Coordinates of C-alpha atoms and ligand atoms in Angstrom, one line a residue:
M2 CA 5.6 -2.1 -30.5
C3 CA 4.8 -1.1 -27.2
G4 CA 2.5 -3.2 -24.7
I5 CA -0.9 -1.9 -23.9
I6 CA -3.6 -2.9 -21.3
G7 CA -6.6 -1.4 -20.0
Y8 CA -9.0 -2.9 -17.2
C9 CA -12.4 -2.1 -16.1
G10 CA -13.9 -4.4 -13.9
H11 CA -14.7 -5.6 -9.9
R12 CA -10.8 -6.3 -9.2
P13 CA -7.8 -4.1 -8.2
A14 CA -7.0 -2.6 -11.2
V15 CA -3.2 -1.7 -10.8
P16 CA -1.9 -5.5 -9.8
L17 CA -3.7 -6.8 -12.5
V18 CA -2.6 -3.9 -15.0
V19 CA 1.2 -4.9 -13.9
E20 CA 0.6 -8.5 -14.2
G21 CA -1.0 -8.0 -17.8
L22 CA 2.3 -6.0 -18.6
R23 CA 4.6 -8.8 -17.5
R24 CA 2.7 -11.1 -20.1
L25 CA 3.5 -8.6 -22.6
E26 CA 7.3 -8.4 -21.2
Y27 CA 8.8 -10.7 -24.5
R28 CA 8.0 -7.8 -26.4
G29 CA 10.7 -5.7 -25.1
Y30 CA 10.9 -2.8 -22.6
D31 CA 12.5 0.7 -21.8
S32 CA 10.0 2.1 -19.4
A33 CA 6.6 1.2 -18.1
G34 CA 3.7 3.3 -16.4
V35 CA 0.3 2.9 -15.1
S36 CA -2.5 5.1 -14.3
F37 CA -5.7 5.0 -12.4
V38 CA -8.5 6.9 -10.6
Q39 CA -8.7 6.7 -6.8
A40 CA -10.1 9.1 -4.0
G41 CA -11.2 11.1 -6.8
Q42 CA -7.5 11.9 -8.0
L43 CA -6.0 10.5 -11.5
S44 CA -2.7 9.1 -10.6
V45 CA 0.1 8.3 -13.1
I46 CA 3.2 6.1 -11.8
R47 CA 5.9 5.6 -14.4
A48 CA 9.6 4.1 -14.2
E49 CA 12.2 4.0 -16.4
G50 CA 13.9 0.4 -17.4
K51 CA 12.4 -3.0 -16.7
L52 CA 9.2 -3.4 -15.2
S53 CA 10.4 -4.2 -11.9
A54 CA 11.6 -0.8 -11.5
L55 CA 7.8 0.2 -11.6
E56 CA 6.7 -2.5 -9.1
Q57 CA 9.2 -1.2 -6.7
K58 CA 7.6 2.0 -7.0
L59 CA 4.3 0.7 -6.7
A60 CA 5.1 -1.6 -3.8
T61 CA 5.3 1.8 -1.5
M62 CA 2.0 3.0 -2.3
H63 CA -1.6 2.3 -1.6
V64 CA -3.2 1.3 -5.0
F65 CA -5.6 -1.5 -4.3
S66 CA -9.2 0.3 -4.5
A67 CA -9.2 1.3 -7.9
T68 CA -11.1 -1.1 -10.0
S69 CA -10.3 0.7 -13.3
G70 CA -6.9 1.5 -14.5
M71 CA -4.3 1.3 -17.7
G72 CA -0.7 0.3 -18.2
H73 CA 2.0 0.8 -21.0
T74 CA 5.4 -0.6 -21.5
R75 CA 7.4 1.3 -23.6
W76 CA 9.9 0.1 -26.6
A77 CA 10.8 3.2 -27.8
T78 CA 11.0 3.8 -31.5
H79 CA 12.8 7.3 -31.1
G80 CA 13.3 9.7 -28.2
V81 CA 15.2 8.7 -25.3
P82 CA 13.9 6.2 -22.9
V83 CA 13.6 8.3 -19.7
E84 CA 10.8 8.6 -17.4
R85 CA 9.6 11.8 -18.5
N86 CA 8.7 10.0 -22.1
A87 CA 7.3 6.9 -20.5
H88 CA 3.3 6.4 -20.8
P89 CA 0.8 7.2 -19.6
H90 CA 1.0 11.1 -20.5
R91 CA -1.7 13.6 -18.6
D92 CA -2.9 16.6 -20.2
H93 CA -2.0 19.9 -18.5
S94 CA -4.8 20.4 -16.5
G95 CA -4.0 16.8 -15.3
R96 CA -7.6 15.7 -15.8
L97 CA -7.1 13.3 -18.8
A98 CA -4.4 10.7 -19.3
I99 CA -3.4 8.6 -22.3
I100 CA -1.4 5.8 -23.5
H101 CA -0.3 5.4 -27.2
N102 CA 1.4 3.4 -29.2
G103 CA 2.4 4.7 -32.6
I104 CA 3.4 8.0 -34.1
I105 CA 1.5 11.3 -34.6
E106 CA 3.0 12.3 -37.6
N107 CA 1.8 15.9 -37.7
Y108 CA 2.6 16.3 -33.7
E109 CA 5.0 19.3 -34.4
A110 CA 2.4 21.7 -36.2
L111 CA -0.2 20.6 -33.3
K112 CA 2.1 21.2 -30.7
A113 CA 2.9 24.7 -31.8
E114 CA -0.6 25.6 -32.0
L115 CA -1.5 24.3 -28.5
T116 CA 1.7 26.1 -27.2
A117 CA 0.4 29.1 -28.6
K118 CA -2.9 28.8 -26.7
G119 CA -0.7 28.4 -23.4
C120 CA -0.4 24.7 -23.2
E121 CA 2.8 23.5 -21.5
F122 CA 4.5 20.4 -22.1
R123 CA 6.7 17.8 -19.7
S124 CA 7.7 15.3 -22.4
D125 CA 9.2 15.0 -25.8
T126 CA 6.5 12.9 -27.0
D127 CA 3.8 12.8 -29.7
S128 CA 1.4 11.4 -27.1
E129 CA 1.4 14.2 -24.8
V130 CA 0.5 16.6 -27.9
L131 CA -2.3 14.2 -28.4
V132 CA -3.8 14.2 -24.8
N133 CA -3.6 17.9 -24.8
L134 CA -5.4 18.3 -28.4
I135 CA -8.1 16.1 -26.9
A136 CA -8.2 18.2 -23.7
E137 CA -8.3 21.2 -25.9
C138 CA -11.3 19.6 -27.8
L139 CA -13.3 18.9 -24.6
K140 CA -14.0 22.5 -24.0
A141 CA -15.8 22.7 -27.3
T142 CA -17.7 19.4 -26.4
G143 CA -19.2 20.4 -23.0
G144 CA -17.2 17.8 -21.5
D145 CA -18.2 14.7 -23.7
V146 CA -14.9 12.7 -24.0
M147 CA -15.9 10.3 -26.7
Q148 CA -16.7 13.6 -28.8
A149 CA -13.5 15.1 -28.0
L150 CA -11.6 12.2 -28.9
S151 CA -13.1 11.8 -32.1
K152 CA -12.7 15.8 -33.0
A153 CA -8.9 15.2 -31.9
L154 CA -8.5 12.1 -34.0
G155 CA -9.7 14.0 -36.8
R156 CA -6.8 16.4 -36.7
A157 CA -4.1 13.7 -35.7
E158 CA -2.3 11.9 -38.9
G159 CA -0.3 8.8 -38.1
A160 CA -0.7 5.3 -36.8
Y161 CA -2.0 4.8 -33.3
A162 CA -3.6 2.6 -30.7
I163 CA -4.7 4.8 -27.8
V164 CA -6.4 4.3 -24.3
L165 CA -7.9 7.4 -22.7
M166 CA -9.0 7.9 -19.2
S167 CA -10.8 10.7 -17.2
V168 CA -10.7 11.7 -13.9
D169 CA -14.6 12.7 -14.4
H170 CA -15.2 9.2 -15.3
P171 CA -13.3 6.8 -13.2
G172 CA -14.9 3.6 -14.5
T173 CA -14.9 4.4 -18.2
L174 CA -12.1 3.7 -21.0
W175 CA -12.2 4.9 -24.2
A176 CA -9.8 3.5 -27.1
T177 CA -9.3 3.6 -30.6
R178 CA -6.7 2.3 -33.3
V179 CA -5.2 2.9 -36.9
A180 CA -2.7 0.6 -38.2
S181 CA -1.8 -0.2 -34.5
P182 CA -2.7 -3.6 -32.8
L183 CA -5.8 -3.4 -30.1
V184 CA -7.9 -6.1 -29.0
M185 CA -10.7 -6.0 -26.6
G186 CA -11.5 -8.9 -23.9
V187 CA -15.1 -9.5 -22.9
G188 CA -15.4 -10.9 -19.2
T189 CA -18.1 -11.0 -16.9
G190 CA -18.3 -7.9 -15.0
E191 CA -15.1 -7.1 -16.3
N192 CA -13.8 -5.8 -19.9
F193 CA -10.1 -5.7 -21.0
L194 CA -8.2 -4.1 -23.7
G195 CA -4.8 -5.0 -25.1
S196 CA -2.2 -4.7 -27.7
D197 CA -1.9 -8.2 -27.5
I198 CA -4.2 -11.4 -26.0
P199 CA -1.8 -12.2 -23.6
A200 CA -2.3 -9.2 -21.9
F201 CA -5.8 -10.5 -20.7
L202 CA -5.7 -14.2 -21.4
P203 CA -6.1 -15.5 -17.7
Y204 CA -9.3 -13.8 -17.6
T205 CA -11.1 -14.1 -20.7
R206 CA -10.8 -15.9 -24.2
D207 CA -13.7 -13.9 -25.7
V208 CA -12.2 -11.1 -27.8
V209 CA -13.3 -8.6 -30.2
F210 CA -10.9 -7.6 -32.9
L211 CA -11.1 -3.9 -33.2
E212 CA -10.2 -2.6 -37.1
D213 CA -8.8 0.5 -38.1
G214 CA -10.9 3.7 -37.3
E215 CA -13.1 2.2 -34.5
L216 CA -13.5 3.7 -31.2
V217 CA -14.7 1.6 -28.1
R218 CA -16.3 2.9 -24.9
L219 CA -15.5 0.3 -21.9
T220 CA -16.9 0.0 -18.5
A221 CA -17.1 -2.9 -16.2
S222 CA -20.5 -4.1 -17.5
S223 CA -20.4 -2.9 -20.9
W224 CA -18.6 -2.2 -24.3
E225 CA -20.0 -0.3 -27.3
V226 CA -18.0 0.3 -30.8
F227 CA -18.1 3.4 -32.9
R228 CA -16.7 4.6 -36.1
A229 CA -14.2 7.2 -34.6
D230 CA -15.0 9.6 -37.1
T231 CA -18.6 9.7 -37.2
L232 CA -19.5 8.1 -33.7
E233 CA -22.0 5.9 -35.4
P234 CA -22.6 2.4 -33.8
V235 CA -20.8 -0.5 -35.3
A236 CA -22.0 -4.3 -34.8
K237 CA -19.4 -6.3 -33.7
T238 CA -19.0 -10.2 -33.1
V239 CA -17.0 -11.6 -30.0
S240 CA -14.7 -14.5 -30.9
R241 CA -13.7 -17.3 -28.6
I242 CA -9.7 -17.7 -28.8
N243 CA -8.2 -21.2 -28.1
W244 CA -4.8 -20.3 -28.1
D245 CA -2.7 -21.1 -25.1
V246 CA -0.5 -18.3 -23.8
Q247 CA 2.5 -19.5 -25.9
A248 CA 0.3 -19.5 -29.1
A249 CA -0.9 -16.1 -27.9
E250 CA 2.5 -14.4 -27.7
K251 CA 3.1 -15.9 -31.3
G252 CA -0.3 -14.0 -32.2
G253 CA -1.5 -17.5 -33.2
Y254 CA 1.5 -18.2 -35.6
K255 CA 3.6 -21.5 -35.0
H256 CA 7.0 -19.6 -34.3
F257 CA 8.1 -16.0 -33.8
M258 CA 10.0 -16.0 -37.2
L259 CA 6.8 -16.6 -38.9
K260 CA 5.0 -14.1 -37.2
E261 CA 7.9 -11.7 -37.9
I262 CA 8.0 -12.7 -41.7
F263 CA 4.2 -11.9 -41.9
E264 CA 4.6 -8.6 -40.1
Q265 CA 6.9 -7.2 -42.8
P266 CA 4.0 -4.9 -44.3
K267 CA 3.8 -3.3 -41.3
V268 CA 7.6 -2.9 -40.6
I269 CA 7.6 -1.1 -43.8
R270 CA 4.8 1.2 -43.1
D271 CA 6.2 1.8 -39.5
C272 CA 10.0 2.5 -41.2
L273 CA 8.2 5.3 -43.3
L274 CA 6.1 6.9 -40.3
G275 CA 7.0 10.3 -39.9
R276 CA 9.9 10.3 -42.5
I277 CA 7.8 11.2 -45.6
D278 CA 6.5 15.0 -46.1
P279 CA 2.8 14.2 -47.0
A280 CA 2.7 17.4 -49.0
T281 CA 5.7 16.6 -51.4
S282 CA 6.4 12.9 -50.8
Q283 CA 9.9 13.7 -50.0
V284 CA 12.1 11.7 -47.3
R285 CA 12.7 13.7 -44.1
L286 CA 15.7 12.4 -41.8
P287 CA 15.8 15.2 -39.7
E288 CA 18.2 13.4 -37.0
L289 CA 20.9 13.6 -40.2
D290 CA 20.1 16.8 -41.1
A291 CA 23.4 18.2 -39.6
L292 CA 25.7 15.8 -41.0
P293 CA 27.0 16.9 -44.6
V294 CA 26.2 14.2 -47.3
P295 CA 29.2 11.8 -47.2
E296 CA 31.8 12.0 -50.0
R297 CA 32.4 8.4 -49.3
L298 CA 30.8 5.8 -47.1
H299 CA 32.0 2.7 -45.2
I300 CA 29.2 0.4 -44.0
V301 CA 30.3 -2.0 -41.2
A302 CA 28.0 -4.8 -40.1
C303 CA 27.9 -8.8 -39.6
G304 CA 25.6 -11.4 -41.0
T305 CA 22.1 -10.2 -42.0
S306 CA 22.8 -6.8 -41.3
F307 CA 26.0 -7.3 -43.8
H308 CA 23.6 -8.5 -46.4
A309 CA 21.3 -5.5 -45.9
G310 CA 24.3 -3.2 -46.3
L311 CA 25.4 -4.9 -49.2
W312 CA 22.0 -4.1 -50.8
G313 CA 22.5 -0.6 -49.6
L314 CA 25.7 -0.1 -52.0
Y315 CA 23.8 -1.2 -54.8
L316 CA 21.2 2.1 -54.4
L317 CA 23.3 4.4 -52.8
E318 CA 25.9 4.1 -55.5
K319 CA 23.3 4.1 -58.4
Y320 CA 21.0 6.7 -57.2
A321 CA 22.7 9.0 -54.5
K322 CA 26.4 8.7 -56.7
I323 CA 28.0 8.1 -53.1
P324 CA 31.0 5.8 -53.3
V325 CA 30.5 3.0 -50.8
Q326 CA 32.5 0.1 -49.3
V327 CA 30.8 -2.5 -47.5
E328 CA 32.8 -4.2 -44.9
I329 CA 32.2 -7.5 -42.6
A330 CA 32.9 -5.9 -39.3
S331 CA 35.0 -8.9 -38.0
E332 CA 37.4 -8.2 -40.8
F333 CA 37.3 -4.3 -40.8
R334 CA 38.4 -3.9 -37.3
Y335 CA 41.5 -5.9 -38.0
R336 CA 42.4 -4.5 -41.1
E337 CA 44.3 -1.1 -41.5
P338 CA 41.9 0.6 -43.5
I339 CA 42.6 3.7 -45.3
L340 CA 39.8 6.1 -43.9
D341 CA 39.9 9.3 -45.3
K342 CA 38.5 12.2 -43.1
S343 CA 35.7 13.0 -45.9
G344 CA 34.1 9.6 -45.3
V345 CA 31.7 8.5 -42.8
V346 CA 30.6 5.2 -41.0
L347 CA 27.2 3.3 -41.3
A348 CA 27.1 0.9 -38.9
I349 CA 23.9 -1.5 -39.1
S350 CA 22.8 -3.7 -36.5
Q351 CA 19.7 -4.8 -35.6
S352 CA 20.6 -5.6 -31.4
G353 CA 22.8 -2.7 -31.4
E354 CA 25.1 -4.8 -29.5
T355 CA 27.2 -6.8 -31.9
M356 CA 30.5 -6.7 -30.4
D357 CA 32.6 -6.7 -34.0
T358 CA 30.3 -3.8 -35.1
M359 CA 31.0 -1.6 -32.1
A360 CA 34.9 -2.7 -32.6
G361 CA 34.4 -1.0 -36.0
I362 CA 32.7 1.9 -34.4
K363 CA 35.7 2.6 -32.3
L364 CA 38.0 2.4 -35.0
A365 CA 36.5 4.6 -37.0
K366 CA 35.8 7.2 -34.4
S367 CA 39.7 6.8 -33.7
R368 CA 40.3 7.9 -37.1
G369 CA 38.1 10.8 -36.8
L370 CA 35.4 9.8 -39.0
P371 CA 31.9 10.5 -37.8
V372 CA 29.6 7.1 -37.4
I373 CA 26.0 6.9 -38.2
G374 CA 24.0 4.0 -36.4
L375 CA 21.6 2.0 -38.3
C376 CA 19.9 0.2 -35.2
N377 CA 16.6 -1.6 -34.2
V378 CA 16.9 -1.4 -30.5
V379 CA 16.8 2.1 -28.8
G380 CA 19.2 3.2 -26.6
S381 CA 21.4 0.1 -27.4
S382 CA 25.2 0.0 -27.0
I383 CA 25.9 1.0 -30.9
A384 CA 23.1 3.6 -30.8
R385 CA 24.8 5.1 -28.1
E386 CA 28.3 5.1 -29.4
S387 CA 27.2 6.5 -32.7
D388 CA 27.5 10.3 -33.3
Y389 CA 24.0 10.2 -35.4
V390 CA 21.5 7.6 -35.2
L391 CA 18.6 6.2 -37.6
Y392 CA 16.4 3.7 -35.9
S393 CA 14.9 1.3 -38.2
Q394 CA 11.7 1.0 -36.1
A395 CA 10.9 -2.6 -36.9
G396 CA 9.7 -3.4 -33.2
P397 CA 11.1 -6.1 -31.0
E398 CA 12.5 -9.2 -33.0
I399 CA 12.2 -12.2 -31.0
S400 CA 13.3 -15.1 -33.1
V401 CA 17.1 -15.7 -33.8
A402 CA 17.0 -15.8 -37.3
S403 CA 16.6 -12.1 -38.5
T404 CA 13.7 -11.4 -40.8
K405 CA 11.9 -8.1 -40.3
A406 CA 15.0 -6.6 -39.1
M407 CA 16.4 -6.8 -42.5
C408 CA 13.4 -5.8 -43.9
S409 CA 13.4 -2.4 -41.9
Q410 CA 17.2 -2.0 -42.7
L411 CA 16.4 -2.0 -46.4
A412 CA 13.5 0.4 -45.8
A413 CA 15.9 2.7 -43.9
L414 CA 18.7 2.3 -46.6
L415 CA 16.4 3.3 -49.5
L416 CA 15.0 6.1 -47.7
L417 CA 18.8 7.2 -46.6
T418 CA 19.5 6.8 -50.3
L419 CA 16.6 9.0 -51.5
Y420 CA 17.3 11.7 -48.5
W421 CA 20.9 12.1 -49.6
G422 CA 20.4 11.8 -53.6
R423 CA 18.0 14.9 -53.0
R424 CA 20.3 16.7 -50.9
K425 CA 23.2 16.0 -53.5
G426 CA 20.9 17.0 -56.4
T427 CA 21.6 13.6 -58.1
M428 CA 17.9 12.7 -57.8
S429 CA 14.8 15.1 -58.9
E430 CA 12.1 15.8 -56.7
D431 CA 9.6 13.6 -59.2
S432 CA 11.8 10.5 -59.2
C433 CA 11.8 10.2 -55.4
A434 CA 8.0 10.9 -55.0
G435 CA 7.7 8.2 -57.4
L436 CA 10.0 5.5 -55.5
V437 CA 8.2 6.6 -52.4
S438 CA 4.5 6.4 -53.4
E439 CA 5.5 3.0 -54.7
L440 CA 6.9 2.0 -51.4
Q441 CA 3.9 3.1 -49.7
T442 CA 1.8 0.7 -51.8
L443 CA 4.3 -2.2 -51.0
P444 CA 2.6 -2.9 -47.8
K445 CA -0.9 -3.8 -49.2
I446 CA 0.9 -5.8 -52.0
L447 CA 3.1 -7.9 -49.7
E448 CA 0.3 -8.2 -47.3
D449 CA -2.0 -10.0 -49.9
A450 CA 1.0 -11.9 -51.3
L451 CA 2.1 -13.6 -48.0
P452 CA -0.4 -16.3 -47.8
S453 CA 0.5 -17.6 -51.2
L454 CA 4.0 -17.4 -50.9
R455 CA 4.1 -19.2 -47.7
A456 CA 2.1 -22.1 -49.6
S457 CA 4.6 -22.2 -52.5
A458 CA 7.4 -22.3 -50.0
L459 CA 5.8 -25.3 -48.2
R460 CA 5.3 -26.9 -51.4
L461 CA 8.8 -26.5 -52.3
A462 CA 10.3 -27.5 -48.8
K463 CA 8.2 -30.7 -49.3
H464 CA 9.7 -31.4 -52.7
F465 CA 13.6 -30.7 -51.4
A466 CA 13.0 -32.2 -47.9
E467 CA 16.0 -34.6 -48.7
T468 CA 18.3 -32.1 -50.2
T469 CA 21.7 -31.5 -48.7
S470 CA 22.9 -28.6 -50.2
F471 CA 21.7 -25.4 -52.4
L472 CA 23.5 -22.7 -54.7
F473 CA 21.5 -19.4 -54.3
L474 CA 22.2 -17.0 -57.2
G475 CA 21.4 -13.3 -58.0
R476 CA 23.0 -10.3 -59.7
G477 CA 23.2 -6.6 -59.1
P478 CA 20.9 -5.9 -55.9
N479 CA 19.8 -9.5 -55.9
F480 CA 23.2 -10.8 -55.0
P481 CA 23.0 -9.5 -51.3
L482 CA 19.4 -11.3 -51.6
A483 CA 20.8 -14.5 -52.6
L484 CA 23.6 -14.7 -49.8
E485 CA 20.7 -14.0 -47.3
G486 CA 18.6 -16.7 -48.9
A487 CA 21.6 -19.1 -48.3
L488 CA 22.3 -17.6 -44.9
K489 CA 18.7 -18.1 -43.6
L490 CA 18.8 -21.7 -45.1
K491 CA 21.6 -22.6 -43.7
E492 CA 21.2 -21.1 -39.9
I493 CA 17.6 -22.7 -39.2
S494 CA 17.6 -25.8 -41.3
Y495 CA 21.3 -26.8 -41.3
I496 CA 21.1 -27.2 -44.8
H497 CA 24.2 -26.4 -46.7
A498 CA 23.8 -23.5 -48.9
E499 CA 26.2 -21.2 -50.9
G500 CA 25.2 -17.4 -51.9
Y501 CA 26.8 -16.2 -55.1
A502 CA 27.2 -13.5 -57.7
A503 CA 25.2 -15.2 -60.7
G504 CA 28.0 -14.0 -62.9
E505 CA 30.8 -15.7 -60.8
M506 CA 29.3 -19.2 -61.0
K507 CA 31.3 -20.2 -64.0
H508 CA 34.4 -19.2 -62.1
G509 CA 34.0 -22.4 -59.9
P510 CA 30.8 -23.3 -58.3
I511 CA 29.5 -24.7 -61.5
A512 CA 31.5 -27.7 -61.2
L513 CA 29.1 -28.7 -58.4
I514 CA 26.2 -28.8 -60.2
D515 CA 24.5 -32.2 -60.8
P516 CA 20.8 -33.4 -60.6
H517 CA 21.4 -33.5 -56.8
F518 CA 22.5 -29.9 -56.4
P519 CA 19.7 -27.4 -57.0
T520 CA 20.0 -23.9 -57.9
F521 CA 17.7 -21.1 -56.3
A522 CA 18.0 -18.1 -58.7
I523 CA 16.4 -14.5 -58.4
A524 CA 15.6 -13.9 -61.7
L525 CA 13.0 -10.9 -61.8
D526 CA 12.0 -8.6 -64.6
D527 CA 14.8 -6.1 -64.2
E528 CA 17.9 -5.1 -66.2
F529 CA 19.8 -8.3 -65.2
F530 CA 17.2 -10.7 -66.4
P531 CA 19.1 -11.5 -69.7
K532 CA 22.3 -12.5 -68.0
V533 CA 20.7 -14.4 -65.1
K534 CA 18.8 -16.2 -67.6
S535 CA 22.0 -17.2 -69.4
N536 CA 23.7 -18.3 -66.3
L537 CA 20.5 -20.8 -65.8
V538 CA 21.0 -22.0 -69.2
E539 CA 24.4 -23.1 -67.8
V540 CA 22.8 -24.6 -65.0
Q541 CA 20.3 -26.6 -67.1
A542 CA 23.2 -27.8 -69.4
R543 CA 24.3 -29.7 -66.6
A544 CA 21.2 -31.1 -65.4
G545 CA 20.7 -28.9 -62.3
E546 CA 17.4 -28.5 -61.0
I547 CA 16.2 -24.8 -60.6
V548 CA 14.2 -22.7 -58.5
A549 CA 13.5 -19.3 -59.7
L550 CA 11.9 -16.6 -57.9
T551 CA 10.6 -14.5 -61.0
N552 CA 7.8 -12.4 -62.7
E553 CA 4.9 -13.3 -64.6
G554 CA 5.5 -13.2 -68.7
L555 CA 9.4 -13.8 -68.5
D556 CA 10.8 -16.2 -71.0
L557 CA 12.3 -18.3 -68.6
H558 CA 11.8 -22.1 -68.5
V559 CA 12.6 -24.0 -65.1
E560 CA 11.3 -26.7 -63.1
H561 CA 10.0 -24.6 -60.3
P562 CA 9.0 -21.1 -61.5
W563 CA 7.8 -19.1 -58.4
L564 CA 6.1 -16.2 -59.2
L565 CA 6.2 -12.5 -57.4
P566 CA 4.0 -9.3 -57.8
R567 CA 6.1 -7.1 -60.2
A568 CA 7.8 -4.0 -58.5
T569 CA 9.9 -1.1 -59.6
G570 CA 14.0 -1.7 -59.5
P571 CA 15.0 -1.9 -55.7
L572 CA 11.3 -2.1 -54.5
A573 CA 11.4 -5.6 -55.6
A574 CA 13.6 -6.5 -52.5
F575 CA 10.7 -6.3 -50.3
L576 CA 9.0 -9.0 -52.1
T577 CA 11.9 -11.2 -52.9
L578 CA 13.4 -11.3 -49.5
P579 CA 10.1 -12.6 -47.4
A580 CA 10.3 -15.4 -50.1
L581 CA 13.3 -16.5 -49.3
Q582 CA 12.8 -16.3 -45.3
L583 CA 9.6 -18.3 -46.2
F584 CA 11.4 -21.0 -47.8
A585 CA 13.8 -21.3 -45.2
Y586 CA 11.4 -21.4 -42.6
E587 CA 9.3 -23.6 -44.4
M588 CA 12.2 -26.1 -44.9
A589 CA 13.3 -26.1 -41.1
D590 CA 9.7 -26.6 -39.8
Y591 CA 9.1 -29.3 -42.4
L592 CA 12.3 -31.0 -41.0
G593 CA 11.4 -30.5 -37.5
K594 CA 13.8 -28.1 -36.7
D595 CA 13.9 -25.7 -33.6
V596 CA 13.1 -22.5 -35.8
D597 CA 13.3 -19.7 -33.4
Q598 CA 16.4 -21.1 -31.6
P599 CA 18.8 -22.6 -33.7
R600 CA 21.6 -24.5 -32.5
N601 CA 24.7 -22.7 -31.8
L602 CA 23.3 -19.1 -32.3
A603 CA 22.6 -16.5 -30.1
K604 CA 20.4 -13.4 -30.8
S605 CA 23.0 -10.8 -30.0
V606 CA 26.6 -11.9 -30.7
T607 CA 28.5 -10.2 -28.0
V608 CA 31.6 -12.1 -28.0
E609 CA 34.4 -12.4 -30.7
Ligands
F6R17 C1 21.1 -14.1 -39.1 C2 21.3 -13.2 -37.6 C3 22.9 -12.7 -37.5 C4 22.6 -11.3 -37.4 C5 24.4 -10.7 -36.9 C6 24.2 -9.2 -36.6 O1 19.8 -14.2 -39.0 O2 20.7 -13.0 -37.4 O3 23.3 -12.8 -38.8 O4 22.6 -10.4 -38.5 O5 24.7 -11.3 -36.1 O6 23.4 -9.1 -35.8 P1 23.0 -7.3 -35.4 O7 22.0 -7.1 -36.7 O8 22.2 -7.6 -34.1 O9 24.4 -6.5 -35.4

């Protein structure tokens, strides 16, 4: 989510690092910082806000003699975006500095241990804990930074990409990663590190992709890769990439939308980070501990976020036994809703800036109801206006059509259900732990499935390229996904599509069915299958063509069965949603539409 760049070479490092950060700007910002060793001093310069704020600070300083350094742009996942939380962070002796992308899940325990040893902290971050832990390990390794880093990582749990520098070794950087991107650029007399290739693309196209658990030691003239745990050397190959800057920003994908769809396994992992007790597999949401479990919940949102809310209704009612109403924000704000004081409003918004959702929050607050904001953008207006905030932790979403943000909203809503279900006593510890551990296996299942889902989506897109209208059907929690499938198709391919609850079809839309009006159904192996199947038989009786997202072994005979891996109950959504998104994507791309910036749409809707 954050941008990272490291440099060891022969050029002035600070301007190069800042320029690299500028190329990572498309990822979003709330603060930025650099560090470098100059005249025997380890300097850290940071600023809140856009990169220009950091540049202004640096403009008044003499920073040109350092030839190695590192920089970071923060896109906060939690914790307020202020200068003291910006990276790099120094250890309390000031001899080490770290930049870190990710979350150290056990940082509280480590912080308590270090505090007991006299360590003082200046920020709220887990990253500052980590650099102090490395400093502590340095005492035991006789000043060997790499061994200290390895020892410290052995105690840190979570996901991270890290770059470390030491005042005692001004021309060296150490870096490592687990479940967070980090790539090395190999130049002549200079070497680079970056969270993404654009960070160093003007200087080299020779890259080394670092794998989880690998550690690199970098100088201007050398780079060596080791296993982070044993420090055994690892042989790596240098790959030459041919991407231009735009392709590099998209990670080699043709569009941001496709990149974001493929990021969803990571999005699920990131949403869980720090929120699952490793010992008990129970959900922790400390940001909501002070709020009593709602007696009634009003979910307020727009568009895709509204669909996520509707999906949440099925879960919250079934598992946490909380009565839920889901409201389109633009309707809610102008109704005269009956809002009892025992209720709570949950506002869902990726951008955190949607005007109608914001107005819904203001209405709820004026009636004395507490508001929880489920937002992706930290520090956004809705996050600031809400009494409690739960961040969906999806990272910056650049494509106008929302994809990975919805995945993160579903994951957060599932966590919220389990969290309230346990607090209310409607769910047992075992049933929660069961769903959590299955949720933890989903990213890998999805990762493996995505390439073939994409191939099927393309096949279908070619087949239906001339179709002008689609009906999307689903029942239960698959109904909101049917709505979302239809919305995605409309907004990026401009093909008309209707999402319907499968059981409602016979009350009207069935009149539309003919050989030219295909139905896209969600017919999975769940309690709704027999009913959905009989709805599809009604479609077939009218010569309607059917695509069905389904599971292997089900007794369903349709023209285009599209098989998904099996998942328990609500977890199937994390596989169904990417398939729907990929279908819309491949349709739009095949038809030559502007996928990332569809006509008439904006990423955040701050007008009525
Ligand atoms: C659809 C889409 C929109 C948004 C809606 C709400 O792909 O992006 O429907 O979901 O404008 O936006 P947020 O979630 O930012 O409040």
